[in-house]
Amino acid sequence: MKLHYRDDSHLYGWSSAFGRNIIFTLTLIALGLSIFFQDKALGLAFADVSAADHIGYMLRVTARIAFFLLLLAMIARPIRQLTGMGGELLRHRRYIGLSMAFVHTVHFGYVVAFVQNSGQALELVTIIGGGLAFFLTWVMALTSNNTSQRVLGIWWGRLHTFSIYYVWLIFMNTFIGVLLTESNVLYIGIVAAGLVAVSLRIAVRVTQRFKRTA
Ligand code: HEM
């Protein structure tokens, strides 16, 4: 069976628009609540939160929210194909991806603030590796529409598949790095979730290939 990437969410009218608005609104609420409760999360009085504290905290928050949304978008099709459930998730995958791109752009904003505030020079490998991840995220966001899908044809799927795996790899590389230095159980959960998402995608690929050759 041919893999089909087309997003038909536009065919579902108002219910799709409602779902899209809910996803975008919840993303903004998650970011707003993160800032509102930063004093509790950092264990400081609000007035004592320095610019450096705020920037470091928001870098971690935005990375975690963006990774969560990336994984949701990654598992939408495998869940549908493996279980027959999750039609709504798959139908709203485009908006989940766009929310991820938005939150990742906020991470980029805090990266700029971090560099300015800390005066720390970035290594070339970080600029290239991280820069490419941001670039691919924005390319995916800009091509997440029916016209781009039609114009790019088979290359649309290739571009998005490559970009998703590259961005996933940079996330995993960073989370595993933090896990190795901090040994925090939270990061074991995050890394495990990342591996489960990719395993589901591989499982679906293998099943499809097996069906084709059967
Ligand atoms: C040049 C680009 C980037 C720079 C300079 C940068 C910088 C940072 C900094 C300073 C932190 C906070 C570290 C801390 O205080 O614990 C952070 C966290 C993080 N960033 Fe970025 N970042 C960049 C790009 C990216 C990209 C492209 C991704 C993913 C695709 C990413 C994923 C993460 C993750 C996963 C964390 C850790 C979150 C956590 O500890 O829970 N970063 N980044």
Short mmCIF file of C-alpha atoms and ligand atoms in Angstrom, two decimals:
data_model
loop_
_atom_site.label_atom_id
_atom_site.label_comp_id
_atom_site.label_asym_id
_atom_site.label_seq_id
_atom_site.Cartn_x
_atom_site.Cartn_y
_atom_site.Cartn_z
CA MET A 1 0.00 0.00 0.00
CA LYS A 2 1.29 3.45 -0.89
CA LEU A 3 2.07 5.68 2.07
CA HIS A 4 -0.26 8.64 1.91
CA TYR A 5 0.67 11.90 3.57
CA ARG A 6 -2.22 14.04 2.46
CA ASP A 7 -3.87 15.98 5.19
CA ASP A 8 -7.61 16.08 4.57
CA SER A 9 -8.45 18.16 7.63
CA HIS A 10 -9.77 21.00 5.43
CA LEU A 11 -12.58 18.68 4.30
CA TYR A 12 -14.11 18.54 7.77
CA GLY A 13 -15.20 22.20 7.95
CA TRP A 14 -16.06 23.77 11.25
CA SER A 15 -15.13 20.77 13.44
CA SER A 16 -11.59 20.87 12.06
CA ALA A 17 -11.37 24.63 12.60
CA PHE A 18 -12.64 24.10 16.15
CA GLY A 19 -9.98 21.43 16.77
CA ARG A 20 -7.30 23.68 15.30
CA ASN A 21 -8.33 26.59 17.55
CA ILE A 22 -8.34 24.31 20.61
CA ILE A 23 -4.81 23.05 19.82
CA PHE A 24 -3.42 26.56 19.26
CA THR A 25 -5.19 27.90 22.37
CA LEU A 26 -3.98 25.05 24.60
CA THR A 27 -0.43 25.62 23.37
CA LEU A 28 -0.62 29.31 24.30
CA ILE A 29 -2.15 28.42 27.69
CA ALA A 30 0.66 25.93 28.36
CA LEU A 31 3.26 28.63 27.65
CA GLY A 32 1.35 31.23 29.70
CA LEU A 33 0.95 28.92 32.71
CA SER A 34 4.65 28.01 32.53
CA ILE A 35 5.56 31.68 32.90
CA PHE A 36 2.89 32.29 35.55
CA PHE A 37 4.16 29.44 37.73
CA GLN A 38 7.88 29.93 37.09
CA ASP A 39 8.47 31.08 40.67
CA LYS A 40 6.98 27.85 42.06
CA ALA A 41 8.89 25.73 39.54
CA LEU A 42 12.16 27.49 40.35
CA GLY A 43 11.48 27.58 44.09
CA LEU A 44 11.97 31.37 44.20
CA ALA A 45 9.85 34.43 44.94
CA PHE A 46 8.61 35.89 41.63
CA ALA A 47 10.59 39.10 42.22
CA ASP A 48 13.79 37.09 42.76
CA VAL A 49 13.65 35.33 39.38
CA SER A 50 16.59 36.77 37.43
CA ALA A 51 16.71 37.12 33.64
CA ALA A 52 19.14 34.17 33.49
CA ASP A 53 16.79 32.01 35.64
CA HIS A 54 13.83 32.91 33.44
CA ILE A 55 15.70 32.25 30.18
CA GLY A 56 17.10 28.86 31.35
CA TYR A 57 13.69 27.83 32.66
CA MET A 58 11.87 28.82 29.47
CA LEU A 59 14.48 27.06 27.32
CA ARG A 60 13.69 23.83 29.17
CA VAL A 61 9.91 24.40 29.15
CA THR A 62 9.74 25.24 25.44
CA ALA A 63 11.98 22.27 24.52
CA ARG A 64 9.73 19.87 26.49
CA ILE A 65 6.44 21.23 25.08
CA ALA A 66 7.83 21.23 21.52
CA PHE A 67 9.09 17.65 21.91
CA PHE A 68 5.71 16.52 23.28
CA LEU A 69 3.94 18.04 20.26
CA LEU A 70 6.51 16.55 17.86
CA LEU A 71 5.92 13.08 19.31
CA LEU A 72 2.13 13.52 19.07
CA ALA A 73 2.47 14.43 15.38
CA MET A 74 4.86 11.49 14.85
CA ILE A 75 2.55 8.86 16.35
CA ALA A 76 -0.71 10.09 14.79
CA ARG A 77 -0.55 7.87 11.69
CA PRO A 78 0.97 4.77 13.38
CA ILE A 79 -1.72 4.85 16.09
CA ARG A 80 -4.43 5.06 13.45
CA GLN A 81 -2.94 2.26 11.35
CA LEU A 82 -2.06 -0.07 14.20
CA THR A 83 -5.21 0.34 16.30
CA GLY A 84 -7.87 1.78 13.98
CA MET A 85 -8.40 4.50 16.62
CA GLY A 86 -7.07 8.05 16.80
CA GLY A 87 -8.83 9.40 13.70
CA GLU A 88 -9.21 12.81 15.35
CA LEU A 89 -5.52 12.92 16.26
CA LEU A 90 -4.54 12.15 12.67
CA ARG A 91 -7.03 14.69 11.31
CA HIS A 92 -5.45 17.42 13.45
CA ARG A 93 -1.84 16.40 12.90
CA ARG A 94 -1.11 19.47 10.75
CA TYR A 95 -2.14 21.82 13.55
CA ILE A 96 -0.18 19.85 16.15
CA GLY A 97 2.88 20.23 13.89
CA LEU A 98 2.27 23.96 13.48
CA SER A 99 1.95 24.35 17.26
CA MET A 100 5.25 22.51 17.64
CA ALA A 101 6.88 24.89 15.14
CA PHE A 102 5.51 27.87 17.08
CA VAL A 103 6.82 26.64 20.45
CA HIS A 104 10.15 25.74 18.85
CA THR A 105 10.34 29.30 17.51
CA VAL A 106 9.82 30.55 21.07
CA HIS A 107 12.77 28.27 22.04
CA PHE A 108 14.77 30.01 19.30
CA GLY A 109 13.80 33.40 20.76
CA TYR A 110 15.09 32.30 24.17
CA VAL A 111 18.29 30.96 22.54
CA VAL A 112 18.90 34.47 21.18
CA ALA A 113 18.14 35.94 24.64
CA PHE A 114 20.48 33.35 26.23
CA VAL A 115 23.36 34.27 23.92
CA GLN A 116 22.84 37.99 24.53
CA ASN A 117 22.40 37.63 28.28
CA SER A 118 25.21 35.16 28.97
CA GLY A 119 27.67 36.54 26.41
CA GLN A 120 28.57 32.88 25.81
CA ALA A 121 29.96 32.11 22.34
CA LEU A 122 28.27 29.15 20.65
CA GLU A 123 30.31 26.30 19.22
CA LEU A 124 30.16 25.90 15.44
CA VAL A 125 28.68 22.41 15.76
CA THR A 126 25.82 23.81 17.89
CA ILE A 127 25.14 26.62 15.42
CA ILE A 128 25.08 24.24 12.43
CA GLY A 129 23.32 21.28 14.12
CA GLY A 130 20.78 23.39 16.03
CA GLY A 131 20.41 25.94 13.21
CA LEU A 132 19.51 23.20 10.72
CA ALA A 133 16.89 21.83 13.13
CA PHE A 134 15.24 25.26 13.40
CA PHE A 135 15.47 25.75 9.64
CA LEU A 136 13.84 22.38 8.89
CA THR A 137 11.11 23.05 11.46
CA TRP A 138 10.27 26.31 9.70
CA VAL A 139 10.39 24.68 6.25
CA MET A 140 7.92 22.04 7.49
CA ALA A 141 5.63 24.75 8.92
CA LEU A 142 5.72 26.77 5.70
CA THR A 143 4.93 23.70 3.57
CA SER A 144 2.17 22.38 5.84
CA ASN A 145 -0.58 23.31 3.42
CA ASN A 146 -2.40 21.58 0.56
CA THR A 147 -0.82 23.72 -2.17
CA SER A 148 2.72 22.77 -1.08
CA GLN A 149 1.71 19.11 -0.87
CA ARG A 150 0.35 19.26 -4.42
CA VAL A 151 3.34 21.16 -5.84
CA LEU A 152 6.05 19.09 -4.11
CA GLY A 153 4.34 15.75 -4.77
CA ILE A 154 6.44 12.81 -3.58
CA TRP A 155 9.16 15.21 -2.34
CA TRP A 156 6.75 16.61 0.24
CA GLY A 157 6.70 13.29 2.12
CA ARG A 158 10.47 12.88 1.77
CA LEU A 159 11.15 16.41 3.03
CA HIS A 160 8.84 16.04 6.04
CA THR A 161 10.04 12.52 6.92
CA PHE A 162 13.72 13.58 6.82
CA SER A 163 13.02 16.80 8.77
CA ILE A 164 10.97 15.06 11.46
CA TYR A 165 13.69 12.47 12.08
CA TYR A 166 16.45 15.10 12.08
CA VAL A 167 14.62 17.34 14.58
CA TRP A 168 13.77 14.25 16.69
CA LEU A 169 17.48 13.30 16.68
CA ILE A 170 18.59 16.73 17.92
CA PHE A 171 15.97 16.59 20.71
CA MET A 172 17.03 13.08 21.72
CA ASN A 173 20.72 14.01 21.61
CA THR A 174 20.07 16.94 23.97
CA PHE A 175 17.79 15.04 26.34
CA ILE A 176 20.19 12.08 26.52
CA GLY A 177 23.02 14.54 27.22
CA VAL A 178 21.06 16.04 30.14
CA LEU A 179 20.10 12.55 31.36
CA LEU A 180 23.75 11.50 31.46
CA THR A 181 24.79 14.56 33.45
CA GLU A 182 21.77 14.92 35.77
CA SER A 183 20.57 11.28 36.17
CA ASN A 184 17.05 12.65 36.68
CA VAL A 185 14.24 10.10 36.32
CA LEU A 186 12.18 12.62 34.33
CA TYR A 187 14.66 12.38 31.46
CA ILE A 188 14.44 8.58 31.42
CA GLY A 189 10.69 9.01 30.77
CA ILE A 190 11.25 11.64 28.06
CA VAL A 191 13.91 9.57 26.25
CA ALA A 192 11.75 6.42 26.53
CA ALA A 193 8.77 8.29 25.03
CA GLY A 194 10.97 9.41 22.13
CA LEU A 195 12.07 5.82 21.47
CA VAL A 196 8.49 4.48 21.66
CA ALA A 197 7.33 7.06 19.08
CA VAL A 198 9.99 6.02 16.57
CA SER A 199 9.37 2.31 17.28
CA LEU A 200 5.69 2.78 16.42
CA ARG A 201 6.59 4.43 13.12
CA ILE A 202 9.05 1.66 12.27
CA ALA A 203 6.47 -1.00 13.22
CA VAL A 204 3.97 0.49 10.75
CA ARG A 205 6.61 0.72 7.99
CA VAL A 206 7.61 -2.91 8.48
CA THR A 207 3.97 -4.06 8.55
CA GLN A 208 3.25 -2.20 5.30
CA ARG A 209 6.33 -3.66 3.59
CA PHE A 210 5.38 -7.12 4.80
CA LYS A 211 1.83 -6.73 3.42
CA ARG A 212 3.22 -5.57 0.06
CA THR A 213 5.44 -8.61 -0.32
CA ALA A 214 2.90 -11.12 1.10
C1 HEM B 1 21.82 27.01 18.36
C2 HEM B 1 20.84 26.42 18.87
C3 HEM B 1 20.49 26.18 20.32
C4 HEM B 1 21.01 26.65 21.50
C5 HEM B 1 22.17 27.60 21.69
C6 HEM B 1 20.25 26.08 22.57
C7 HEM B 1 20.45 26.35 23.92
C8 HEM B 1 19.80 25.73 24.95
C9 HEM B 1 20.00 26.01 26.34
C10 HEM B 1 20.96 27.05 26.90
C11 HEM B 1 19.19 25.18 27.04
C12 HEM B 1 18.98 25.18 28.56
C13 HEM B 1 19.92 24.30 29.27
C14 HEM B 1 19.62 24.34 30.77
O1 HEM B 1 19.55 25.43 31.33
O2 HEM B 1 19.44 23.29 31.35
C15 HEM B 1 18.52 24.35 26.09
C16 HEM B 1 17.69 23.32 26.42
C17 HEM B 1 17.25 22.40 25.50
N1 HEM B 1 17.20 22.57 24.14
FE1 HEM B 1 18.04 24.05 23.09
N2 HEM B 1 19.29 25.27 22.05
C18 HEM B 1 19.41 25.30 20.68
C19 HEM B 1 18.66 24.63 19.77
C20 HEM B 1 17.87 23.56 20.09
C21 HEM B 1 17.22 22.70 19.13
C22 HEM B 1 17.25 22.90 17.61
C23 HEM B 1 16.61 21.72 19.85
C24 HEM B 1 15.79 20.57 19.37
C25 HEM B 1 15.58 20.24 18.14
C26 HEM B 1 16.86 21.97 21.24
C27 HEM B 1 16.43 21.18 22.27
C28 HEM B 1 16.69 21.43 23.60
C29 HEM B 1 16.38 20.48 24.66
C30 HEM B 1 15.81 19.10 24.48
C31 HEM B 1 16.74 21.10 25.85
C32 HEM B 1 16.71 20.49 27.25
C33 HEM B 1 15.39 20.66 27.92
C34 HEM B 1 15.44 20.10 29.32
O3 HEM B 1 16.49 20.10 29.99
O4 HEM B 1 14.39 19.64 29.75
N3 HEM B 1 17.61 23.10 21.35
N4 HEM B 1 18.88 24.73 24.83
#
